[in-house]
Coordinates of C-alpha atoms in Angstrom, one line a residue:
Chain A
X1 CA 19.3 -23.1 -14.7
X2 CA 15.5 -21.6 -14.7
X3 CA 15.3 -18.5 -15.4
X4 CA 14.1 -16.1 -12.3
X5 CA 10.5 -15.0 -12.7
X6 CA 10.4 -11.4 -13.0
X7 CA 7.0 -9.8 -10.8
X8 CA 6.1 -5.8 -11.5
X9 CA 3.8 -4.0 -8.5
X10 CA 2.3 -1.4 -9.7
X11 CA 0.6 0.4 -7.4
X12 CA 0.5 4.3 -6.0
X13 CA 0.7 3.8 -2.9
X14 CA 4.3 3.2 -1.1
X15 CA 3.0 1.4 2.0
X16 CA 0.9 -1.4 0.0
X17 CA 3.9 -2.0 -2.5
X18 CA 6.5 -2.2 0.3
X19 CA 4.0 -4.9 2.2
X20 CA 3.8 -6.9 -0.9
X21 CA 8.1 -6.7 -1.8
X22 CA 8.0 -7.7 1.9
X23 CA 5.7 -10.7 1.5
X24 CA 7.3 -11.4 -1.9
X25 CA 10.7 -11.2 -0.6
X26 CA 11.2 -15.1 0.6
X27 CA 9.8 -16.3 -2.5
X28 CA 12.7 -16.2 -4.6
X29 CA 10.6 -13.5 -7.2
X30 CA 12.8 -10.8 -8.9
X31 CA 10.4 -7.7 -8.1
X32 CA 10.5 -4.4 -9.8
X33 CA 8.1 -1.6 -9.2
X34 CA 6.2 1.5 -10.2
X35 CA 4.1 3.9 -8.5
X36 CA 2.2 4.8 -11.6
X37 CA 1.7 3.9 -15.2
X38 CA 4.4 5.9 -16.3
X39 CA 6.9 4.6 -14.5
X40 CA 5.4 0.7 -15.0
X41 CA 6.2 1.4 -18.7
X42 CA 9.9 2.0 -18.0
X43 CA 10.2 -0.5 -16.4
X44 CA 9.0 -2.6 -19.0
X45 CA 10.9 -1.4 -21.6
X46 CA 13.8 -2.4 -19.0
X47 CA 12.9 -5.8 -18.7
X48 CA 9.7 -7.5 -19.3
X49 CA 8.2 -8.7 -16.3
X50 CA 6.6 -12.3 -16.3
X51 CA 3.1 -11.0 -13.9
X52 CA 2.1 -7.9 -13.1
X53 CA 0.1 -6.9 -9.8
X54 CA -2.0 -3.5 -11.3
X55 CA -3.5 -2.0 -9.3
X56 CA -7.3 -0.8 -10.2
X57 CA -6.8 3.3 -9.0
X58 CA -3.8 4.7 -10.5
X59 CA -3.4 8.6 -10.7
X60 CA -2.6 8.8 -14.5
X61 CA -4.0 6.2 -16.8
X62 CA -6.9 4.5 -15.0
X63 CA -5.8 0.4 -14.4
X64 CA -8.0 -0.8 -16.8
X65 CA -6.8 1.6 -19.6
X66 CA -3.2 0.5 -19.1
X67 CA -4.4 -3.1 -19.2
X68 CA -5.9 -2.5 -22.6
X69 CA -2.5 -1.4 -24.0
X70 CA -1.0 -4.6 -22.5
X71 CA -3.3 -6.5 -23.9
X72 CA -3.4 -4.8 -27.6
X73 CA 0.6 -4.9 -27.7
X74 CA 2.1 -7.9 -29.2
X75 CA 5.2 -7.4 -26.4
X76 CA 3.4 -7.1 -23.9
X77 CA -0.3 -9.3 -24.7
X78 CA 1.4 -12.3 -22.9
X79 CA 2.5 -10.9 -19.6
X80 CA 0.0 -12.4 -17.3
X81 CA -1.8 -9.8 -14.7
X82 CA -3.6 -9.9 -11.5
X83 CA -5.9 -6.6 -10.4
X84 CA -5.7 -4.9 -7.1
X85 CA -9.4 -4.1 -6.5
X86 CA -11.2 -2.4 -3.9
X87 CA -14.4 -3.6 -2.7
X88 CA -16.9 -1.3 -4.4
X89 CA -15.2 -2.3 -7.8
X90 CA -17.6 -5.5 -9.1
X91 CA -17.9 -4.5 -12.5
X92 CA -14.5 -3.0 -12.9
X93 CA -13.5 -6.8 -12.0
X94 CA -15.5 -8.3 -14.4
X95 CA -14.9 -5.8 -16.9
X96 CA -10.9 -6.2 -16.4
X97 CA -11.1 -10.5 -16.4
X98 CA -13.2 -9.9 -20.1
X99 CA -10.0 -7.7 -21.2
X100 CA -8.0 -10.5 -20.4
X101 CA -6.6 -10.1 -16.7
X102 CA -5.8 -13.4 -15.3
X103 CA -7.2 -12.8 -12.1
X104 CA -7.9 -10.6 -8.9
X105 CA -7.6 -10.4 -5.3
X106 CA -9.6 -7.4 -3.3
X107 CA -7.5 -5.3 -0.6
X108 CA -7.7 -5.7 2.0
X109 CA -5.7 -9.2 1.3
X110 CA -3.9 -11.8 2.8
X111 CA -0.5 -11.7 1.5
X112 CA -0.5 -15.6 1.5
X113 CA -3.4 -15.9 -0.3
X114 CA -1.8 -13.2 -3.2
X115 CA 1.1 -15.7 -3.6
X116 CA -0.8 -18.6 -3.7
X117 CA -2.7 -16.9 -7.1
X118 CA 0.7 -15.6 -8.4
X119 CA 2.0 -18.9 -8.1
X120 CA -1.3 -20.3 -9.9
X121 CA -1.0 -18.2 -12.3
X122 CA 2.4 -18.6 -13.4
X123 CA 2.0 -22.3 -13.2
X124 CA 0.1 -22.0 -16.4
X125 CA 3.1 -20.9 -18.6
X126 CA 4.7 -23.9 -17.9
X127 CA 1.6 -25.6 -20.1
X128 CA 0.8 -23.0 -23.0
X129 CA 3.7 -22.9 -25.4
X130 CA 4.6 -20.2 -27.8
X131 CA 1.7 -21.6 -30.7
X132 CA -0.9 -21.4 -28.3
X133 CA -1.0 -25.3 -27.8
X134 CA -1.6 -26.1 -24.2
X135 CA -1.0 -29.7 -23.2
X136 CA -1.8 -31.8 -20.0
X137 CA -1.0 -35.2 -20.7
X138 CA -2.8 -36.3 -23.7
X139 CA -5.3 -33.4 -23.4
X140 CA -4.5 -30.9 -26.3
X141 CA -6.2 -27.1 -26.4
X142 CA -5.5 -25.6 -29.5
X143 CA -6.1 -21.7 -28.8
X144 CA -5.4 -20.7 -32.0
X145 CA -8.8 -22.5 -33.2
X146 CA -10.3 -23.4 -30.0
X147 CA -10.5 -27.0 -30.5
X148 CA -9.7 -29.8 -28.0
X149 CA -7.9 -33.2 -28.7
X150 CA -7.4 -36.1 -26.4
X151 CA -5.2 -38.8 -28.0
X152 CA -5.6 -37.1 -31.6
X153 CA -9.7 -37.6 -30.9
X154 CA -11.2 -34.1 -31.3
X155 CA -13.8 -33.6 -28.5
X156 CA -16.7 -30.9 -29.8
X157 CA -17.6 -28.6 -27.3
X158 CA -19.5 -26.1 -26.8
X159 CA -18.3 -22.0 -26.9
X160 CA -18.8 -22.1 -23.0
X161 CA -17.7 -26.1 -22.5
X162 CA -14.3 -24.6 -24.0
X163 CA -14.2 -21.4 -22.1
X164 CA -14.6 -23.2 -18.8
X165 CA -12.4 -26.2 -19.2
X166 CA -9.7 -23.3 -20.7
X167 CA -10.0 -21.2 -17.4
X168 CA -9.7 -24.6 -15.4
X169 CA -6.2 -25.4 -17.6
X170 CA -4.9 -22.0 -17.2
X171 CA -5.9 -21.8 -13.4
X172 CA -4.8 -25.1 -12.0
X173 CA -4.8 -26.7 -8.7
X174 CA -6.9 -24.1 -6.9
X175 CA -10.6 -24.0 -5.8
X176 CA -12.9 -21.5 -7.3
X177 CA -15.9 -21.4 -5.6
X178 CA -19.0 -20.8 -8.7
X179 CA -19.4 -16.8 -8.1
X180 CA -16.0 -17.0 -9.1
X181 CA -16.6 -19.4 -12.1
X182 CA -19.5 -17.5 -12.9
X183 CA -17.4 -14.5 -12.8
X184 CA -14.3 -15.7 -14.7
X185 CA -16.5 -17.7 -17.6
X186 CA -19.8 -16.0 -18.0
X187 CA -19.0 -12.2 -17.1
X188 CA -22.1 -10.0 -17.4
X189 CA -24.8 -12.7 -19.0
X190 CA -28.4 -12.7 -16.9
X191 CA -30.6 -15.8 -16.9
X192 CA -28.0 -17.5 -15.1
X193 CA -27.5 -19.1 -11.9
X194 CA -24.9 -21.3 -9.8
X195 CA -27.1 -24.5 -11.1
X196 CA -25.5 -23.5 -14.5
X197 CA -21.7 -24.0 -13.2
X198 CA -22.7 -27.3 -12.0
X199 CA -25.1 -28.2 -15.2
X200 CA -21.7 -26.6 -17.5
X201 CA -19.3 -29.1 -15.3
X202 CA -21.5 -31.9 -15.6
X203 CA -21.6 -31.4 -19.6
X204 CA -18.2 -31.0 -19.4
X205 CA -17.0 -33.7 -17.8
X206 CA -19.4 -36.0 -19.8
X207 CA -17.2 -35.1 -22.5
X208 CA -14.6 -35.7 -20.8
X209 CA -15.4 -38.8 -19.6
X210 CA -14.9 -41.3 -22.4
X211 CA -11.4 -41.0 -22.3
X212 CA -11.2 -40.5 -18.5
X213 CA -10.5 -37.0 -18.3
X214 CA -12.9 -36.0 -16.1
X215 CA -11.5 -36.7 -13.9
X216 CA -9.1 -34.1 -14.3
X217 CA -12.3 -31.6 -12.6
X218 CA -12.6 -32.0 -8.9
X219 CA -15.4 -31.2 -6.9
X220 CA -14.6 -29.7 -3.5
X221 CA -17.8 -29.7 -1.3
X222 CA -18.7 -26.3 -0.1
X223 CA -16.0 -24.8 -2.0
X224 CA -16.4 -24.8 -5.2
X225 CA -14.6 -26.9 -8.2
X226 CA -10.6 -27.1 -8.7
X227 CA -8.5 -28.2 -11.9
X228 CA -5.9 -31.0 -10.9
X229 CA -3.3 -31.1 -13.1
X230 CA -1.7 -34.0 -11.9
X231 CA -4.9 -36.6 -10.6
X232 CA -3.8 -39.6 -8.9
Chain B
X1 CA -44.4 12.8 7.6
X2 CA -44.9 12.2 4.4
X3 CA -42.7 13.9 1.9
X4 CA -45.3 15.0 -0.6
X5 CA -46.8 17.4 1.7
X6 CA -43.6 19.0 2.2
X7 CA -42.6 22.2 0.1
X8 CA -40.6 20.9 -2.9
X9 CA -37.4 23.4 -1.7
X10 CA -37.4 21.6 1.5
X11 CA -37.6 18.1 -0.2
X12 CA -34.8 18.9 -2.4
X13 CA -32.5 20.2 0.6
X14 CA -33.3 17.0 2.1
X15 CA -32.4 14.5 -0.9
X16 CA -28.9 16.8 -1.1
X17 CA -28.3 16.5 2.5
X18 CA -28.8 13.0 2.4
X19 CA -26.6 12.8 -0.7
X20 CA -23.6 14.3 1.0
X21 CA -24.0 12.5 3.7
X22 CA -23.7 9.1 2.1
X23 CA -21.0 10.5 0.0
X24 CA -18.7 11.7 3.2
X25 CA -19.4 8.0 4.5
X26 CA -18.5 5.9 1.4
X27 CA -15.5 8.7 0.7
X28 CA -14.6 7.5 4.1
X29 CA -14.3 4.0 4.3
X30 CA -12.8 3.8 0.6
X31 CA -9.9 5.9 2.2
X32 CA -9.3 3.9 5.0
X33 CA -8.9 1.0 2.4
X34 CA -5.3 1.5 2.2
X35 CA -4.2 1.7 5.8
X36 CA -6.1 -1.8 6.3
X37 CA -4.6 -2.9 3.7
X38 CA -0.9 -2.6 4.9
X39 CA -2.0 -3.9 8.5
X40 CA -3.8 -6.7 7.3
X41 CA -1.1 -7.4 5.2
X42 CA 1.8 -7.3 7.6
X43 CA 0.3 -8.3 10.8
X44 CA -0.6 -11.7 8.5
X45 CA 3.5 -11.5 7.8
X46 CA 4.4 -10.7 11.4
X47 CA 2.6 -13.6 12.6
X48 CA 3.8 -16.5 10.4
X49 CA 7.0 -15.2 11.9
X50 CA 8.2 -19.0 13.5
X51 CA 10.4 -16.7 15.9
X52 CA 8.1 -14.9 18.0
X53 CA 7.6 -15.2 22.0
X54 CA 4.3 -16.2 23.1
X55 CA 3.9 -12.3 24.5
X56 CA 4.5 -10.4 21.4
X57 CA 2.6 -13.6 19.7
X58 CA -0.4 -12.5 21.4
X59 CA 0.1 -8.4 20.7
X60 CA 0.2 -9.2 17.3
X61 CA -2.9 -11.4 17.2
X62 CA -5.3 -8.7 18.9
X63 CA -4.0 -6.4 16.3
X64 CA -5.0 -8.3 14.1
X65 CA -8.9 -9.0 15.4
X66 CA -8.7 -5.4 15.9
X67 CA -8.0 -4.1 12.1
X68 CA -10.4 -7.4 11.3
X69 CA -13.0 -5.7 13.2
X70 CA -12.2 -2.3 11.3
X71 CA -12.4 -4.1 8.4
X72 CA -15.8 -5.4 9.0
X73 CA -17.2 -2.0 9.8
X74 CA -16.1 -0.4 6.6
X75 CA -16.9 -3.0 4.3
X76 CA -20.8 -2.7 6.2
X77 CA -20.3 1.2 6.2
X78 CA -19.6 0.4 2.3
X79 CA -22.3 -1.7 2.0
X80 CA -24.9 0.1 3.6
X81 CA -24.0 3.4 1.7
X82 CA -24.3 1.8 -1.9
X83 CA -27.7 0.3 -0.7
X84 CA -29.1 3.5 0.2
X85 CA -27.8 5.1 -2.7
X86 CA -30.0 2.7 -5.2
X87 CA -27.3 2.3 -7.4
X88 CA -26.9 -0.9 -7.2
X89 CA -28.6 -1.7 -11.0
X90 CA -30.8 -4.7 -11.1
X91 CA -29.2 -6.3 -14.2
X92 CA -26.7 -7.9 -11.6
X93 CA -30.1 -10.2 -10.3
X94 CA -30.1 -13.6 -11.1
X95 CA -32.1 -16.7 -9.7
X96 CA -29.8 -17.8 -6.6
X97 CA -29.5 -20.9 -5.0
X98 CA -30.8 -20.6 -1.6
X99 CA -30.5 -24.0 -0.1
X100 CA -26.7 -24.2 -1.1
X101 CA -26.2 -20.7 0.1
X102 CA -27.8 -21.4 3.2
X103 CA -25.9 -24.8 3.8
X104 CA -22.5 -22.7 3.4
X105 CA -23.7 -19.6 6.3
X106 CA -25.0 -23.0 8.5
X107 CA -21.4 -23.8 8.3
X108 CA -20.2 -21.0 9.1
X109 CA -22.4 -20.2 11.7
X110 CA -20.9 -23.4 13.5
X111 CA -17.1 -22.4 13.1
X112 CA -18.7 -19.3 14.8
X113 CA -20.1 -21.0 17.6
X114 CA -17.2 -23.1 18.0
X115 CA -16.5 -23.7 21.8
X116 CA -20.4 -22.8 22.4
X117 CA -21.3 -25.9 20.5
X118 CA -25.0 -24.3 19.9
X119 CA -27.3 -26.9 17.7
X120 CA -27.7 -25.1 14.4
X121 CA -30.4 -27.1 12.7
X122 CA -31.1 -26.0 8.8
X123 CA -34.6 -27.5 7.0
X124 CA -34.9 -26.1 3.5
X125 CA -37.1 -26.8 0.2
X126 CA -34.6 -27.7 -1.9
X127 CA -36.7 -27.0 -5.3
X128 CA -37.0 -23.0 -3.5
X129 CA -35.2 -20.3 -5.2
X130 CA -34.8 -16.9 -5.4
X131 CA -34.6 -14.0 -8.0
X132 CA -32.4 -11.4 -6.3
X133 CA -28.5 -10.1 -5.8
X134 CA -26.7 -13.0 -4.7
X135 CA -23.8 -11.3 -2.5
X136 CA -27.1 -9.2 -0.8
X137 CA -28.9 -12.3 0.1
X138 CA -25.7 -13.7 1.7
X139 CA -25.3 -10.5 3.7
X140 CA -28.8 -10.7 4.6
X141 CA -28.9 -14.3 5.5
X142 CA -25.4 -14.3 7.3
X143 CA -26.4 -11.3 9.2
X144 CA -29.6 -13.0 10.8
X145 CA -28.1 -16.0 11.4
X146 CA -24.6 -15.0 12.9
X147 CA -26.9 -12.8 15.4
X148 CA -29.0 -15.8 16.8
X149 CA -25.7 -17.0 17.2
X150 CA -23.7 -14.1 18.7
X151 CA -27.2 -13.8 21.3
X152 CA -27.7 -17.4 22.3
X153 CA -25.8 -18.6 25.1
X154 CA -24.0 -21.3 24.8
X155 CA -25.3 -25.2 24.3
X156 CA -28.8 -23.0 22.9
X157 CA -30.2 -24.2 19.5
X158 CA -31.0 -21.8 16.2
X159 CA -33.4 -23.3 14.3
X160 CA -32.8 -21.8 10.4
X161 CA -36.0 -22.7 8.0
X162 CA -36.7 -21.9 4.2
X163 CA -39.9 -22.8 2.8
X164 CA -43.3 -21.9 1.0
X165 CA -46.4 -20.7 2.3
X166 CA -49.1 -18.7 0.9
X167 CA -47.7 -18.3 -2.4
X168 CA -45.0 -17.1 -0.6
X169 CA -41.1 -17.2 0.1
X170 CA -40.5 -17.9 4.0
X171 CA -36.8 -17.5 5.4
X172 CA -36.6 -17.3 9.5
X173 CA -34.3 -18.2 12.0
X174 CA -35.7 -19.0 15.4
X175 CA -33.4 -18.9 18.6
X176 CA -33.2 -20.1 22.4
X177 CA -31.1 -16.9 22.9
X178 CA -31.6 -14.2 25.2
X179 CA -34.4 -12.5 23.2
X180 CA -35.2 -8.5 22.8
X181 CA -38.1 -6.8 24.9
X182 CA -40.8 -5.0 23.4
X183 CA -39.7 -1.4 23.3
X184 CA -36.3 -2.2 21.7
X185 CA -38.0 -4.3 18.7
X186 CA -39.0 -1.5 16.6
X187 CA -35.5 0.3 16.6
X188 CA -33.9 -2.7 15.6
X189 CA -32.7 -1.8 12.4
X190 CA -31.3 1.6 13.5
X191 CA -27.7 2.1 12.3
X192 CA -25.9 1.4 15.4
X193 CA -29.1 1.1 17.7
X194 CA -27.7 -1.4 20.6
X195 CA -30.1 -3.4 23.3
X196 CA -27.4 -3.5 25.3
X197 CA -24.0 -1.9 24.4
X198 CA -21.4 -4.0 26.5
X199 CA -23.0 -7.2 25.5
X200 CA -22.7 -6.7 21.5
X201 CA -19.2 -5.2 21.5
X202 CA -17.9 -8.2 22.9
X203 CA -19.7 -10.2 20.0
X204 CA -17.8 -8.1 17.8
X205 CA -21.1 -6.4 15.9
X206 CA -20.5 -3.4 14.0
X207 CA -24.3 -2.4 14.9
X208 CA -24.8 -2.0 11.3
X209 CA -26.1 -5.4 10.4
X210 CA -29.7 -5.2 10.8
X211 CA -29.8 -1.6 9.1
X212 CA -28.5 -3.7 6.3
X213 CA -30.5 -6.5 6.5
X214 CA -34.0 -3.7 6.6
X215 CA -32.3 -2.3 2.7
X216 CA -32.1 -5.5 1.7
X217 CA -35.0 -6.5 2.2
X218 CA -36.5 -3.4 0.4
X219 CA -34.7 -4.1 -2.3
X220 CA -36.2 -7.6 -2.6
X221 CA -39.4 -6.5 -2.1
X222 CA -39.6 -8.2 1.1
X223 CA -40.5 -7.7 4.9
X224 CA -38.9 -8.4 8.4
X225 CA -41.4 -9.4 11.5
X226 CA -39.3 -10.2 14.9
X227 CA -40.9 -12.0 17.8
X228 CA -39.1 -12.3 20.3
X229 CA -39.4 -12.3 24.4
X230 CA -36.4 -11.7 26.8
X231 CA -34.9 -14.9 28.2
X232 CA -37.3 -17.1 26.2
X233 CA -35.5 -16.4 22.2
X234 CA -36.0 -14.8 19.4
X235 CA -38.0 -15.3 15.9
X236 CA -36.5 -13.7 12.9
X237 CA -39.2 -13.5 9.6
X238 CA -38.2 -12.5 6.1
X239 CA -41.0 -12.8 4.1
X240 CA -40.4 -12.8 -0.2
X241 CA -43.6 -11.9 -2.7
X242 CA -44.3 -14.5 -5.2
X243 CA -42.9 -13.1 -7.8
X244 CA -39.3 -13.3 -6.3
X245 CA -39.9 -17.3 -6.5
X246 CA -38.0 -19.0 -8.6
X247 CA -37.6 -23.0 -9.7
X248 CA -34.6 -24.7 -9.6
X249 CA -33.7 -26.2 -13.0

């Protein structure tokens, strides 16, 4: 039998983590929770989630501090994490997705769209085993060394070539409009603008391409780009 | 009145005055945040319930407009607050795509229109970009536009244009709407300055819209001209300096 996945809110304030254990509550999710990092690490040591929800504001240790420890602990680097922002937050954002947060959602939310992410997210531990190999199909990332194989072929891309086709893996089957690439892949560079998504997925794909794996990368017009794991 | 010739005392009062108030605005929407959140959140719940009558169905959908609308306000309130404060920093430019940008609000602006089938016509220089704060220019752009909508009756046509002319960037969005006389024209961009109150609370406007579109537009270096006459439309300018051009790649 699968093993539940485990979820951990933590978030200070009652009202917004009883929404989400209510929205939560018909997808089959074991939820714990904590109203501030204190109490998250308890829980922890209880039972180690699978995703956190952290929330951004927290009134001990500051969200991105905690995230940090996660991050910097070998128990705890592989928990995956999405941030509660608020709006005013764009660099904390940024800042927490270079530290190694999977993604974010801003409140206020649609509780639909949160599980939709959650459910992105976690999808991405059924590909990445313990080594760090991630495989779809013939397509192996190695993120030990950050090399890519297809069918034992090694395919040499570039630092960003890699970093992108790695968020696509670990992100599939969602759209993600090119602010949100741009966010996600090239944090805080200048000289850059949504031409060099699609310049970096054209490159990509090229490389892709001799062994039909580009078509892996979707376009979705007006939307953005999305990572099929399973093209027909 | 210039604010050199004032007594440096006074000036300083001023600037702290100013500074609380922005403060007691942004301290304000940030705090109301939270109870959005939790309506938003479980009015979205309540409504994907399958079991609901067609009464309470309705109850919970103008709720939910309702904490939509108070959403909108506080994320312009937001807005507005963080461009008046200048701390926006301008390492966060970049050269934006204006032609895809404005092919995404055109489509917008028709799922706005909806049942008023208005003829939104977009003719852009694709090779045109810009340097500037991508999420500001799609305020800016979204604002304008979404207004020739909100004020054209229905069946009316918005024509949106972006081109060059004079060494310059042109972006303007002409309208067969209901237009704006004379003596309103130069109170536009008032925080909550209405033409006509009944008629823009209906369209859902926060009244904040063009206050943000005038900050913008300072921070781009750029100016706003309107032309408009009542009952004929409406001609909304911005005009960028050359040195906000950019090339496409």
């Amino acid at each position: 039998m699968k093993p539940v996945t485990s979820i951990l809110i933590v978030e200070d304030e009652t009202p917004i983590r009883d929404m989400i254990k209510f929205a939560l509550s018909s997808t089959g999710f074991e939820i714990a929770e904590a109203k501030d990092v204190k109490e998250a690490q308890k829980e922890i040591a209880k039972k180690t989630p699978d995703l956190i929800l952290l929330d951004w504001m927290l009134p001990d240790i500051s969200g991105i501090d905690f995230l940090k420890q996660l991050k910097q602990q070998d128990n705890t680097k592989q928990i995956r994490i999405i941030m509660l922002t608020a709006r005013a937050e764009e660099d904390n954002k940024i800042k927490g997705l270079e530290i190694g947060a999977d993604d974010y959602i801003t409140k206020p939310f649609s509780p639909r769209e949160l599980i939709t992410r959650i459910k992105t997210i976690l999808r991405r531990g059924e590909l990445v085993a313990p080594d760090g190999i991630i495989k779809i199909d013939q397509l192996i990332l190695n993120t030990q060394n950050y090399s890519c194989k297809i069918a034992n072929n090694l395919i040499d891309l570039s630092k960003i070539e890699y970093k992108l086709l790695y968020f696509f893996v670990t992100h599939p089957n969602k759209v993600y409009s090119r602010e949100q690439l741009l966010n996600h892949v090239w944090s805080n560079e200048q000289d850059i603008s949504d031409r060099t998504v699609d310049v970096q997925i054209r490159r990509l794909r090229g490389q892709l391409q001799p062994y039909g794996y580009d078509k892996y990368i979707k376009t979705v017009h007006g939307h953005g780009y999305q990572f099929n794991s399973n093209p027909e | 009145m210039k604010k050199t010739t004032l007594p440096k005392k006074i000036v300083t009062h001023i600037q702290h005055l100013e500074r609380i108030r922005q403060d007691f605005v942004a301290n304000v929407s940030h705090e109301l945040r939270t109870p959005l959140t939790v309506m938003h959140g479980y009015l979205e719940l309540l409504l994907d319930e399958s079991k609901l009558n067609n009464a309470h169905k309705n109850i919970f959908l103008q709720m939910q407009q309702q904490t939509l609308r108070m959403e909108n306000l506080v994320e312009n309130l937001l807005l507005l607050s963080r461009l008046e404060s200048d701390e926006l920093e301008a390492k966060t430019e970049r050269s934006v795509d204006i032609v895809e940008l404005l092919s995404l609000i055109t489509q917008e602006a028709k799922t706005l229109s909806g049942a008023g089938k208005h003829k939104i016509i977009l003719s852009a220089d694709v090779k045109l970009n810009l340097m500037g704060h991508p999420e500001e220019l799609r305020s800016l752009f979204s604002n304008i536009i979404f207004n020739a909508v909100k004020y054209t009756p229905a069946s009316g046509e918005i024509n949106i244009r972006w081109f060059k002319k004079n060494n310059q960037a042109y972006f303007s969005v002409e309208d067969t709407g209901i237009g704006i006389a004379d003596e309103h024209i130069p109170r536009l961009t008032e925080r909550f300055y209405r033409v006509d109150p009944a008629r823009s609370r209906d369209s859902g406007g926060t009244g904040l819209g063009l206050a943000i579109v005038k900050h913008i537009l300072i921070r781009h270096n750029a100016k706003l001209k309107v032309q408009s006459e009542p009952n004929k439309g409406s001609i909304f300018t911005c005009i960028f300096p050359n040195k906000r051009k950019a090339a496409k790649k």
